Amino acid sequence: PICHPAAVPRLRDIPTRAWIVFAVIFVAGTGIRVYETTKPIARLSADALSYSGIGRALANNNAYPSEVGKLRWPPGTPVMFGVAYKVSPAGHADAGDYDAPRWAQFVVTTGTILAVFLLGWLLAGPWAGVVASAFIAFYPPLYWGPSNLLSEPLGAFMMTATFVALTAGWRSRRPWWFAIAGALFGGLLLTRTDLLFVPFAVGLVVLVGRWIADGWRRGLLSAVLLGGCMLIVIAPWSIHASSTAGRFVPITAGGGSAFFVGTYLPGNGSTYGLKYHLRPEIVKRYPQYRNTYYKDIPGKIALNTVAARHPELSRDNALLAEAKTNLKDAVLHHPVQLAKLWWTKVEKMWLRASLGGAHHPMPVLRIYHNIVVILAFIGLLAGIIRRRDPALISIAVALFTATAVHMLAVAHGRYGLPLIPIFFTGGIAGWWVVVSDVLARRRSAAGAPPQAPEVQDDDPTVVTPA
């Protein structure tokens, strides 16, 4: 059976020493992020330029851009940048001015440190939260956020905040926490659409876990609140995007390109491999690229070449149709190569640290990242086996679901970045409970008197005499 801790954590129970140590970590992490926010930007990726450009247009025109092409990117980060431009002292957004969005990234990357502390505390106690916050405060790909202006920093904050609310729901068994988690899931999906299936998988855990613990009514209520509040948050944007595109768009348009590239076996699931293998077809359709090095051919041109195979379909639907063909052919005729491709994607997502927009290799960071990932995986698995804690199970399900999606779509190290805070925190919490249990058994074997459990004021098993 799934185990539900009886004690409900309360902030006033966190010892002063834990607050002091966390405050030192928080200040140090903030200082690093201030430096990242104020240092010159070396370069910005195409996605970063798009996010900041949409945010600038939103701030200047008081409306989201109406071009269908802008629907390729989820609105969360551009809206945050637009608000940052609006409230900045300059009062307007000029091309090439990135100060406002950089400070917005500073706020969310710093907020992630606090959210991780709260998540670790809810999972395994205040000192687990302190340790987790230290890992996140000094983890380079996360504190690089103000330097790259990508959507992963906001995604990491939203994901962590969502699991803080979700874990509070598991600990307190109060349905309204699951409603808050659902609303935060909505904000997460408006920031990172690749995580679309995570709320549904976690919602199933909520339904089953609450059903086992408190009956089917509580389980159904919690799951409906989570899913309903998520849809309420997403609905206004989905209506706007669908109206702009002239067809139903749940959050973004353009998912077909990610799934086509990710399932194209001859290209090994990468854009460069796709362009290399399709170069003859690309040149036949676009002769102006005859003398262009394959890596320098725009990805849009390569995808347009594929979409042209189905002139009766929209570009996105054409690419989705090709992706289905790719996957069917790989499963039926090349299962070994497909398995190798899937492992390559898992390796890209979890064993290659995000470089935060940089392109030069960082072997020390990669070694450190791999060690922490392996230890976090072992800790999370051990904690689940030891305690069967539904909060840890929810984290594992979220990680598995996101990984499964990127095994079919494109995979990069930065796509795992929004999941890193809950992954590392869940792993630390798992190690914490396992080590605590081992030490408790040793004390018991040595004859030390067992400690009486702390009684909470709202413990339903305690009857206060009138």
Coordinates of C-alpha atoms in Angstrom, one line a residue:
P1 CA 0.0 0.0 0.0
I2 CA 1.0 3.6 -0.5
C3 CA 2.3 5.2 2.7
H4 CA 1.0 8.6 3.8
P5 CA 3.0 10.3 6.6
A6 CA 0.7 11.1 9.5
A7 CA 2.4 14.3 10.6
V8 CA 1.6 17.5 8.7
P9 CA 4.8 19.7 8.5
R10 CA 4.5 23.3 9.7
L11 CA 6.8 26.2 9.0
R12 CA 7.1 27.0 12.7
D13 CA 8.6 23.6 13.3
I14 CA 11.7 24.3 11.2
P15 CA 14.6 24.8 13.6
T16 CA 16.3 28.2 13.6
R17 CA 19.7 26.6 12.6
A18 CA 18.1 25.3 9.4
W19 CA 16.7 28.7 8.6
I20 CA 20.1 30.3 9.2
V21 CA 22.0 27.9 6.9
F22 CA 19.3 28.2 4.3
A23 CA 19.6 32.0 4.5
V24 CA 23.3 31.8 3.8
I25 CA 22.8 29.5 0.8
F26 CA 20.0 31.8 -0.5
V27 CA 22.1 34.9 -0.3
A28 CA 25.1 33.2 -2.0
G29 CA 22.9 31.8 -4.7
T30 CA 21.3 35.3 -5.2
G31 CA 24.7 36.9 -5.5
I32 CA 25.7 34.4 -8.3
R33 CA 22.5 35.2 -10.1
V34 CA 23.0 39.0 -9.8
Y35 CA 26.4 38.5 -11.5
E36 CA 24.8 36.4 -14.3
T37 CA 22.2 39.1 -14.7
T38 CA 24.6 42.0 -15.0
K39 CA 27.4 40.5 -17.1
P40 CA 27.4 41.1 -20.9
I41 CA 25.5 38.5 -22.9
A42 CA 27.8 36.6 -25.3
R43 CA 25.1 35.4 -27.7
L44 CA 21.4 34.5 -27.7
S45 CA 19.9 31.5 -29.4
A46 CA 17.1 31.7 -31.9
D47 CA 14.6 30.7 -29.3
A48 CA 15.8 33.3 -26.9
L49 CA 15.5 36.0 -29.5
S50 CA 12.0 34.9 -30.3
Y51 CA 10.9 34.9 -26.6
S52 CA 12.3 38.3 -26.0
G53 CA 11.0 39.6 -29.3
I54 CA 7.4 38.5 -28.6
G55 CA 7.7 40.0 -25.1
R56 CA 8.9 43.3 -26.5
A57 CA 6.0 43.3 -29.0
L58 CA 3.6 42.5 -26.2
A59 CA 4.9 45.4 -24.1
N60 CA 4.9 47.9 -26.9
N61 CA 1.5 47.0 -28.4
N62 CA -0.4 45.9 -25.3
A63 CA -1.4 42.7 -27.2
Y64 CA 0.1 39.4 -28.0
P65 CA 1.4 39.2 -31.6
S66 CA -1.4 37.8 -33.9
E67 CA 0.9 36.0 -36.4
V68 CA 0.3 32.3 -36.6
G69 CA 4.1 31.7 -36.6
K70 CA 4.3 33.1 -33.1
L71 CA 2.2 30.2 -31.8
R72 CA 5.2 27.9 -32.2
W73 CA 6.4 29.1 -28.8
P74 CA 4.4 28.7 -25.6
P75 CA 3.3 32.1 -24.1
G76 CA 4.6 31.8 -20.5
T77 CA 8.1 33.1 -21.0
P78 CA 7.2 35.8 -23.5
V79 CA 4.4 37.1 -21.3
M80 CA 6.8 37.2 -18.3
F81 CA 9.3 39.2 -20.5
G82 CA 6.5 41.5 -21.7
V83 CA 5.5 42.3 -18.1
A84 CA 9.1 42.8 -17.2
Y85 CA 9.5 45.4 -20.0
K86 CA 6.3 47.1 -18.9
V87 CA 7.3 47.5 -15.3
S88 CA 10.9 48.4 -16.1
P89 CA 12.0 52.0 -15.3
A90 CA 12.6 52.7 -19.0
G91 CA 8.8 52.3 -19.6
H92 CA 9.3 50.9 -23.1
A93 CA 11.1 48.1 -24.9
D94 CA 13.8 48.8 -27.4
A95 CA 15.3 46.2 -29.8
G96 CA 18.6 44.9 -28.3
D97 CA 17.6 45.9 -24.7
Y98 CA 17.5 42.7 -22.7
D99 CA 17.9 44.1 -19.1
A100 CA 14.2 43.7 -18.2
P101 CA 13.8 40.1 -19.2
R102 CA 17.2 39.3 -17.6
W103 CA 16.0 40.6 -14.3
A104 CA 12.8 38.6 -14.7
Q105 CA 14.9 35.5 -15.1
F106 CA 16.8 36.5 -12.0
V107 CA 13.6 36.5 -10.0
V108 CA 12.4 33.1 -11.1
T109 CA 15.8 31.4 -10.8
T110 CA 16.2 32.8 -7.3
G111 CA 12.6 31.8 -6.5
T112 CA 13.5 28.2 -7.5
I113 CA 16.0 28.1 -4.6
L114 CA 13.2 28.9 -2.1
A115 CA 10.8 26.5 -3.8
V116 CA 13.3 23.7 -3.6
F117 CA 13.9 24.3 0.1
L118 CA 10.1 24.1 0.7
L119 CA 9.8 20.9 -1.4
G120 CA 12.7 19.2 0.4
W121 CA 11.3 20.2 3.8
L122 CA 7.8 18.7 2.9
L123 CA 9.4 15.5 1.5
A124 CA 11.9 14.7 4.2
G125 CA 12.4 17.5 6.7
P126 CA 14.1 20.9 6.9
W127 CA 17.7 19.7 6.6
A128 CA 16.8 17.8 3.4
G129 CA 15.4 21.0 2.1
V130 CA 18.7 22.8 3.1
V131 CA 20.8 20.3 1.3
A132 CA 18.6 20.4 -1.8
S133 CA 18.6 24.2 -1.9
A134 CA 22.4 24.2 -1.9
F135 CA 22.6 21.8 -4.9
I136 CA 20.2 24.0 -6.8
A137 CA 21.7 27.4 -5.7
F138 CA 25.1 26.4 -7.1
Y139 CA 24.1 24.3 -10.1
P140 CA 25.4 26.2 -13.1
P141 CA 22.8 25.4 -15.8
L142 CA 20.1 26.8 -13.4
Y143 CA 22.0 30.0 -12.3
W144 CA 22.8 30.7 -16.0
G145 CA 19.2 31.6 -16.6
P146 CA 19.6 35.4 -16.8
S147 CA 22.3 34.9 -19.4
N148 CA 20.3 32.8 -21.9
L149 CA 16.7 34.1 -21.8
L150 CA 15.2 30.7 -22.5
S151 CA 12.0 29.1 -21.1
E152 CA 13.7 26.5 -19.0
P153 CA 14.3 28.7 -15.9
L154 CA 10.6 29.6 -15.6
G155 CA 9.7 26.0 -16.3
A156 CA 12.0 24.9 -13.5
F157 CA 10.3 27.3 -11.1
M158 CA 6.8 26.4 -12.1
M159 CA 7.5 22.7 -11.9
T160 CA 9.0 23.0 -8.4
A161 CA 6.2 25.2 -7.2
T162 CA 3.7 22.7 -8.6
F163 CA 5.3 19.9 -6.6
V164 CA 5.4 22.0 -3.5
A165 CA 1.6 22.3 -3.7
L166 CA 1.2 18.7 -4.7
T167 CA 3.3 17.4 -1.8
A168 CA 1.4 19.7 0.6
G169 CA -1.7 18.0 -0.7
W170 CA -0.3 14.6 0.0
R171 CA 0.8 15.5 3.5
S172 CA -2.3 17.4 4.6
R173 CA -4.8 15.3 2.5
R174 CA -6.7 18.6 1.8
P175 CA -8.2 18.7 -1.6
W176 CA -7.7 22.4 -2.2
W177 CA -3.9 21.8 -2.3
F178 CA -4.5 19.7 -5.4
A179 CA -6.5 22.5 -6.9
I180 CA -3.6 24.8 -6.4
A181 CA -1.3 22.2 -7.9
G182 CA -3.6 21.9 -11.0
A183 CA -3.5 25.7 -11.5
L184 CA 0.3 25.7 -11.3
F185 CA 0.4 22.8 -13.8
G186 CA -1.6 25.0 -16.1
G187 CA 1.0 27.7 -15.8
L188 CA 3.8 25.1 -16.3
L189 CA 2.2 23.9 -19.6
L190 CA 1.9 27.5 -20.8
T191 CA 5.6 27.7 -20.3
R192 CA 6.9 24.2 -21.4
T193 CA 4.5 22.4 -23.7
D194 CA 6.7 19.4 -24.0
L195 CA 5.5 18.5 -20.4
L196 CA 1.9 18.2 -21.6
F197 CA 1.5 14.6 -20.5
V198 CA 3.0 15.0 -17.1
P199 CA -0.1 16.4 -15.3
F200 CA -2.2 13.6 -16.7
A201 CA 0.2 10.9 -15.4
V202 CA 0.5 12.6 -12.0
G203 CA -3.3 13.1 -11.9
L204 CA -3.6 9.3 -12.2
V205 CA -1.3 8.9 -9.2
V206 CA -3.4 11.3 -7.3
L207 CA -6.6 9.5 -8.2
V208 CA -5.2 6.0 -7.2
G209 CA -3.2 7.2 -4.1
R210 CA -6.1 9.2 -2.6
W211 CA -8.5 6.4 -3.5
I212 CA -6.5 3.9 -1.6
A213 CA -5.9 6.2 1.4
D214 CA -9.2 8.0 1.8
G215 CA -11.8 6.3 -0.5
W216 CA -12.9 6.8 -4.0
R217 CA -14.8 10.1 -3.4
R218 CA -11.7 11.8 -2.1
G219 CA -9.5 10.3 -4.8
L220 CA -11.9 11.4 -7.6
L221 CA -12.4 14.9 -6.0
S222 CA -8.6 15.5 -5.8
A223 CA -8.0 14.3 -9.4
V224 CA -10.9 16.4 -10.8
L225 CA -9.7 19.5 -8.9
L226 CA -6.2 19.1 -10.2
G227 CA -7.3 18.5 -13.8
G228 CA -10.1 21.1 -13.8
C229 CA -8.0 23.9 -12.4
M230 CA -5.3 23.1 -14.9
L231 CA -7.8 23.4 -17.8
I232 CA -9.2 26.7 -16.4
V233 CA -5.8 28.2 -16.5
I234 CA -5.0 27.0 -20.1
A235 CA -8.5 27.6 -21.6
P236 CA -8.2 31.4 -22.3
W237 CA -4.9 31.0 -24.1
S238 CA -6.1 27.9 -26.1
I239 CA -9.2 29.9 -27.2
H240 CA -7.0 32.8 -28.4
A241 CA -4.5 30.5 -30.1
S242 CA -7.2 28.5 -31.9
S243 CA -8.9 31.6 -33.1
T244 CA -5.6 33.0 -34.4
A245 CA -4.7 29.7 -36.2
G246 CA -8.2 29.0 -37.5
R247 CA -8.0 25.5 -36.0
F248 CA -7.8 23.9 -32.6
V249 CA -4.5 24.6 -30.9
P250 CA -4.2 23.3 -27.3
I251 CA -1.2 25.5 -26.4
T252 CA 1.3 25.7 -29.3
A253 CA 1.4 24.9 -33.0
G254 CA 4.3 23.1 -34.5
G255 CA 4.7 19.9 -32.4
G256 CA 4.8 18.0 -35.6
S257 CA 8.3 19.2 -36.4
A258 CA 9.7 17.9 -33.0
F259 CA 8.1 14.5 -33.5
F260 CA 9.2 14.1 -37.0
V261 CA 12.9 15.0 -36.2
G262 CA 12.7 12.8 -33.1
T263 CA 11.5 9.7 -35.0
Y264 CA 13.6 10.1 -38.1
L265 CA 15.9 7.1 -37.7
P266 CA 18.4 7.9 -40.5
G267 CA 19.0 11.3 -38.9
N268 CA 19.5 9.7 -35.5
G269 CA 16.8 12.0 -34.0
S270 CA 18.7 15.2 -34.5
T271 CA 18.2 18.2 -36.8
Y272 CA 21.8 18.1 -38.1
G273 CA 21.4 14.4 -39.0
L274 CA 18.1 15.1 -40.7
K275 CA 19.6 17.9 -42.8
Y276 CA 22.6 15.7 -43.7
H277 CA 20.4 12.8 -44.8
L278 CA 17.8 14.8 -46.7
R279 CA 20.3 17.2 -48.3
P280 CA 19.7 15.8 -51.9
E281 CA 15.9 16.2 -51.5
I282 CA 16.4 19.7 -50.0
V283 CA 18.7 20.8 -52.8
K284 CA 16.3 19.5 -55.5
R285 CA 13.5 21.6 -54.0
Y286 CA 15.6 24.6 -53.1
P287 CA 18.5 24.8 -55.6
Q288 CA 19.9 27.9 -53.9
Y289 CA 21.3 25.7 -51.1
R290 CA 23.3 23.5 -53.6
N291 CA 26.6 24.9 -52.3
T292 CA 25.6 25.4 -48.7
Y293 CA 27.1 23.2 -46.0
Y294 CA 24.4 20.9 -44.6
K295 CA 24.6 22.3 -41.1
D296 CA 24.1 25.8 -42.4
I297 CA 20.8 24.9 -44.2
P298 CA 18.0 26.4 -42.1
G299 CA 16.0 23.8 -40.2
K300 CA 12.8 25.4 -41.5
I301 CA 13.8 24.7 -45.1
A302 CA 14.5 21.0 -44.3
L303 CA 11.1 20.6 -42.6
N304 CA 9.3 22.5 -45.4
T305 CA 10.8 20.0 -47.8
V306 CA 9.3 17.1 -45.8
A307 CA 5.9 18.8 -45.4
A308 CA 5.8 19.3 -49.2
R309 CA 5.3 15.6 -49.6
H310 CA 1.7 16.1 -48.4
P311 CA 0.5 19.3 -50.1
E312 CA -3.1 18.5 -49.1
L313 CA -2.2 18.8 -45.4
S314 CA -1.1 21.7 -43.2
R315 CA 2.6 21.9 -42.5
D316 CA 2.2 20.6 -38.9
N317 CA -0.2 17.8 -39.9
A318 CA 2.1 16.8 -42.7
L319 CA 5.0 16.4 -40.4
L320 CA 2.9 14.5 -37.9
A321 CA 1.9 12.1 -40.6
E322 CA 5.5 11.6 -41.6
A323 CA 6.4 11.0 -37.9
K324 CA 3.8 8.2 -37.7
T325 CA 5.3 6.6 -40.8
N326 CA 8.8 6.9 -39.3
L327 CA 7.8 5.3 -36.0
K328 CA 5.8 2.5 -37.7
D329 CA 8.7 1.7 -40.0
A330 CA 11.3 1.7 -37.2
V331 CA 9.2 -0.6 -34.9
L332 CA 8.5 -3.1 -37.7
H333 CA 11.8 -3.1 -39.5
H334 CA 14.5 -1.5 -37.4
P335 CA 13.7 -2.3 -33.7
V336 CA 17.4 -2.6 -32.6
Q337 CA 18.3 0.8 -34.2
L338 CA 15.2 2.3 -32.6
A339 CA 16.2 1.0 -29.2
K340 CA 19.7 2.5 -29.7
L341 CA 18.1 5.8 -30.7
W342 CA 15.9 5.8 -27.6
W343 CA 18.9 5.2 -25.3
T344 CA 20.8 8.0 -27.1
K345 CA 17.9 10.4 -26.3
V346 CA 17.8 9.3 -22.6
E347 CA 21.6 9.9 -22.5
K348 CA 21.2 13.3 -24.1
M349 CA 18.4 14.4 -21.8
W350 CA 19.9 13.2 -18.5
L351 CA 23.7 12.6 -18.9
R352 CA 24.6 15.7 -20.8
A353 CA 24.3 18.8 -18.7
S354 CA 22.7 21.8 -20.3
L355 CA 25.3 24.4 -21.2
G356 CA 22.8 27.3 -20.9
G357 CA 23.2 28.4 -24.5
A358 CA 27.0 28.0 -24.6
H359 CA 28.5 25.7 -27.2
H360 CA 32.0 25.0 -25.8
P361 CA 32.3 21.6 -23.9
M362 CA 32.6 21.6 -20.1
P363 CA 33.9 18.2 -19.1
V364 CA 34.0 19.0 -15.3
L365 CA 30.4 20.1 -15.3
R366 CA 29.4 17.0 -17.2
I367 CA 31.2 14.7 -14.7
Y368 CA 29.7 16.5 -11.8
H369 CA 26.2 16.4 -13.4
N370 CA 26.4 12.7 -14.2
I371 CA 27.5 11.8 -10.6
V372 CA 24.6 13.8 -9.1
V373 CA 22.0 12.4 -11.6
I374 CA 23.1 8.8 -10.8
L375 CA 23.0 9.5 -7.0
A376 CA 19.6 11.2 -7.3
F377 CA 18.2 8.3 -9.3
I378 CA 19.4 5.8 -6.7
G379 CA 18.1 8.0 -3.8
L380 CA 14.7 8.5 -5.4
L381 CA 14.2 4.8 -6.1
A382 CA 15.4 3.8 -2.7
G383 CA 13.1 6.3 -1.0
I384 CA 10.1 5.0 -2.9
I385 CA 10.9 1.4 -2.1
R386 CA 11.5 2.3 1.6
R387 CA 8.5 4.5 2.2
R388 CA 6.2 4.2 -0.8
D389 CA 5.6 7.9 -0.4
P390 CA 3.1 9.1 -3.0
A391 CA 5.0 12.4 -3.2
L392 CA 8.2 10.7 -4.3
I393 CA 6.2 8.4 -6.6
S394 CA 4.6 11.5 -8.2
I395 CA 8.1 12.9 -8.9
A396 CA 9.3 9.6 -10.4
V397 CA 6.2 9.4 -12.6
A398 CA 6.7 13.0 -13.8
L399 CA 10.4 12.2 -14.7
F400 CA 9.4 9.0 -16.5
T401 CA 6.6 10.6 -18.5
A402 CA 8.7 13.6 -19.6
T403 CA 11.6 11.2 -20.7
A404 CA 9.2 9.0 -22.6
V405 CA 7.9 12.0 -24.6
H406 CA 11.4 13.1 -25.5
M407 CA 12.3 9.6 -26.6
L408 CA 9.8 10.2 -29.4
A409 CA 10.5 13.9 -29.9
V410 CA 13.8 15.8 -29.9
A411 CA 16.0 15.4 -26.9
H412 CA 18.6 17.8 -25.5
G413 CA 20.2 18.4 -22.1
R414 CA 18.3 21.6 -21.6
Y415 CA 14.9 19.8 -22.0
G416 CA 15.6 18.1 -18.7
L417 CA 16.4 21.3 -16.9
P418 CA 12.8 22.1 -15.8
L419 CA 12.8 18.7 -14.1
I420 CA 16.2 18.9 -12.4
P421 CA 15.0 20.7 -9.2
I422 CA 12.4 18.1 -8.4
F423 CA 14.7 15.3 -9.5
F424 CA 17.6 16.3 -7.3
T425 CA 15.3 17.2 -4.4
G426 CA 13.4 13.9 -4.6
G427 CA 16.8 12.0 -4.7
I428 CA 18.1 13.9 -1.7
A429 CA 14.8 13.2 0.2
G430 CA 15.1 9.5 -0.7
W431 CA 18.6 9.3 0.6
W432 CA 17.6 11.2 3.7
V433 CA 14.7 8.9 4.7
V434 CA 16.8 5.8 4.0
V435 CA 19.8 6.9 6.0
S436 CA 17.5 8.1 8.8
D437 CA 15.8 4.7 9.0
V438 CA 19.2 2.9 9.1
L439 CA 20.4 5.2 11.9
A440 CA 17.1 4.6 13.8
R441 CA 17.5 0.9 13.5
R442 CA 21.1 1.1 14.8
R443 CA 20.0 3.2 17.8
S444 CA 17.2 0.7 18.5
A445 CA 19.7 -2.2 18.3
A446 CA 22.0 -0.4 20.7
G447 CA 19.3 -0.2 23.3
A448 CA 18.6 3.6 23.0
P449 CA 15.1 4.5 24.0
P450 CA 12.9 5.2 21.0
Q451 CA 11.8 8.8 20.6
A452 CA 8.2 9.6 21.1
P453 CA 6.5 10.8 17.9
E454 CA 5.7 14.5 17.8
V455 CA 2.0 15.1 18.2
Q456 CA 0.5 17.7 15.8
D457 CA -2.2 20.0 17.0
D458 CA -4.4 19.0 14.1
D459 CA -3.8 15.2 14.4
P460 CA -7.2 13.7 14.1
T461 CA -6.3 10.8 16.4
V462 CA -5.8 13.2 19.4
V463 CA -9.0 13.9 21.4
T464 CA -8.8 17.1 23.5
P465 CA -11.0 16.9 26.6
A466 CA -13.6 19.6 26.8

